[in-house]
């Protein structure tokens, strides 16, 4: 029962799409596990994971089954009613984390938008309107809505769209003295990614997150962890805060949470959640049964000792091979990251050329990402098979060798 579609090609993108993206020259049409096929039938190994989203690869049987079962049951009902998949997923997130309460939405930006609004509302209710300042890190990324680009520390994403949200300041990441100098009793929240993802796969220092927690407590400010990229097993723990043993007040999740189905979530405590009373915030699709049914299947598979231990083992496989490639060809100065969120920092000679590396990799049949122009990023499926890791890294090495040979 397959529908006959009109033929389309990559060239159509330039005709009918807003030109805010620059997609690759080929069009992927099908995926299975960590392999993807394009329109011409060419097969690629996927270490990009749809930008840290396809946490269980493509068409994982548990997710396909959860989605199709829910598709035959109920798609959408709105928040005028609650629904079973949303309640089940919320229970699972609460049981597995510091949080007591969950707000569902559709993306990482929306999860952060909710987190920032909650932080401001808590401060407003408890301390008055002066306590509204948010401190975030330079080079951070929190999404593309106006509030989230204002909090994100990258002017290239926030400039040129009119007045930004006020009351936000930025400090250098991993610089506790800078945070100490910036925080005050007017600060309502400190917002950090436990590993800066888009900014270059830069993990926080242990002492930095511990110090940030202490400073927040001293100033009645909330600590917000943006775990949109680091969460849902990516770090080898369910959330990266567990790796550090530093607990936030509010946590945002998205990307891997849906394994490819759009969903976001903001997690917090009962005490804080009560400040978002009826009518203060919402979204039509938040807690959509399809999204939550898939999210539930994702957490069921991921939050198991076997999968999380597998992430740590696969981390070793990737890093030892990537370090060897880096040394052999002189392309990387460092391989960093946690679990299966890895960044290969380009050496001085290759600085700024991450895009060239990922284009060369795609030609050899392996999809990788960049994180800034100076870092090649890997965010594969957490259950990527050893054979795919080896074959994918062979292809990646061939791409690097060709680049180096010019
Ligand atoms: C991707 C990302 C976001 C934005 O998520 P969207 O789903 O694109 O809105 C926010 N924060 C971090 C850390 C991210 O990696």
mmCIF file of C-alpha atoms and ligand atoms in Angstrom, residues 51-52 106-112 140-145 148 193 195-198 226-230 252 254-255 263 377, ligand 1:
data_model
loop_
_atom_site.group_PDB
_atom_site.id
_atom_site.type_symbol
_atom_site.label_atom_id
_atom_site.label_comp_id
_atom_site.label_asym_id
_atom_site.label_seq_id
_atom_site.Cartn_x
_atom_site.Cartn_y
_atom_site.Cartn_z
ATOM 1 C CA UNK A 51 22.356 15.836 15.517
ATOM 2 C CA UNK A 52 22.313 13.723 18.673
ATOM 3 C CA UNK A 106 8.046 19.899 21.300
ATOM 4 C CA UNK A 107 11.684 20.946 21.064
ATOM 5 C CA UNK A 108 14.783 21.874 22.994
ATOM 6 C CA UNK A 109 14.192 25.575 22.528
ATOM 7 C CA UNK A 110 10.722 25.246 24.017
ATOM 8 C CA UNK A 111 12.017 23.214 26.968
ATOM 9 C CA UNK A 112 14.523 25.997 27.653
ATOM 10 C CA UNK A 140 26.524 28.279 24.708
ATOM 11 C CA UNK A 141 23.545 27.164 22.651
ATOM 12 C CA UNK A 142 20.011 26.956 23.969
ATOM 13 C CA UNK A 143 17.811 27.074 20.851
ATOM 14 C CA UNK A 144 16.536 29.551 18.274
ATOM 15 C CA UNK A 145 13.566 31.359 19.796
ATOM 16 C CA UNK A 148 16.822 31.222 23.850
ATOM 17 C CA UNK A 193 25.172 22.974 29.417
ATOM 18 C CA UNK A 195 28.939 19.744 28.059
ATOM 19 C CA UNK A 196 28.803 22.635 25.598
ATOM 20 C CA UNK A 197 27.549 20.818 22.513
ATOM 21 C CA UNK A 198 27.237 23.191 19.560
ATOM 22 C CA UNK A 226 20.376 22.448 29.472
ATOM 23 C CA UNK A 227 20.641 18.720 28.816
ATOM 24 C CA UNK A 228 18.970 18.845 25.420
ATOM 25 C CA UNK A 229 22.123 17.413 23.844
ATOM 26 C CA UNK A 230 23.792 15.692 26.824
ATOM 27 C CA UNK A 252 15.690 20.683 29.935
ATOM 28 C CA UNK A 254 14.748 17.091 24.016
ATOM 29 C CA UNK A 255 16.752 15.662 21.066
ATOM 30 C CA UNK A 263 9.409 16.144 21.947
ATOM 31 C CA UNK A 377 31.611 15.996 16.318
HETATM 32 C C1 LIG B 1 19.831 21.392 20.000
HETATM 33 C C2 LIG B 1 19.918 22.124 21.278
HETATM 34 C C3 LIG B 1 18.910 23.022 21.682
HETATM 35 C C4 LIG B 1 17.755 23.385 20.795
HETATM 36 O O1 LIG B 1 16.903 22.310 20.550
HETATM 37 P P1 LIG B 1 15.827 22.443 19.372
HETATM 38 O O2 LIG B 1 15.078 21.157 19.456
HETATM 39 O O3 LIG B 1 16.592 22.630 18.111
HETATM 40 O O4 LIG B 1 14.991 23.613 19.669
HETATM 41 C C5 LIG B 1 19.034 23.617 22.914
HETATM 42 N N1 LIG B 1 20.062 23.363 23.721
HETATM 43 C C6 LIG B 1 21.049 22.510 23.372
HETATM 44 C C7 LIG B 1 22.181 22.259 24.322
HETATM 45 C C8 LIG B 1 21.024 21.880 22.134
HETATM 46 O O5 LIG B 1 22.008 21.069 21.773
#
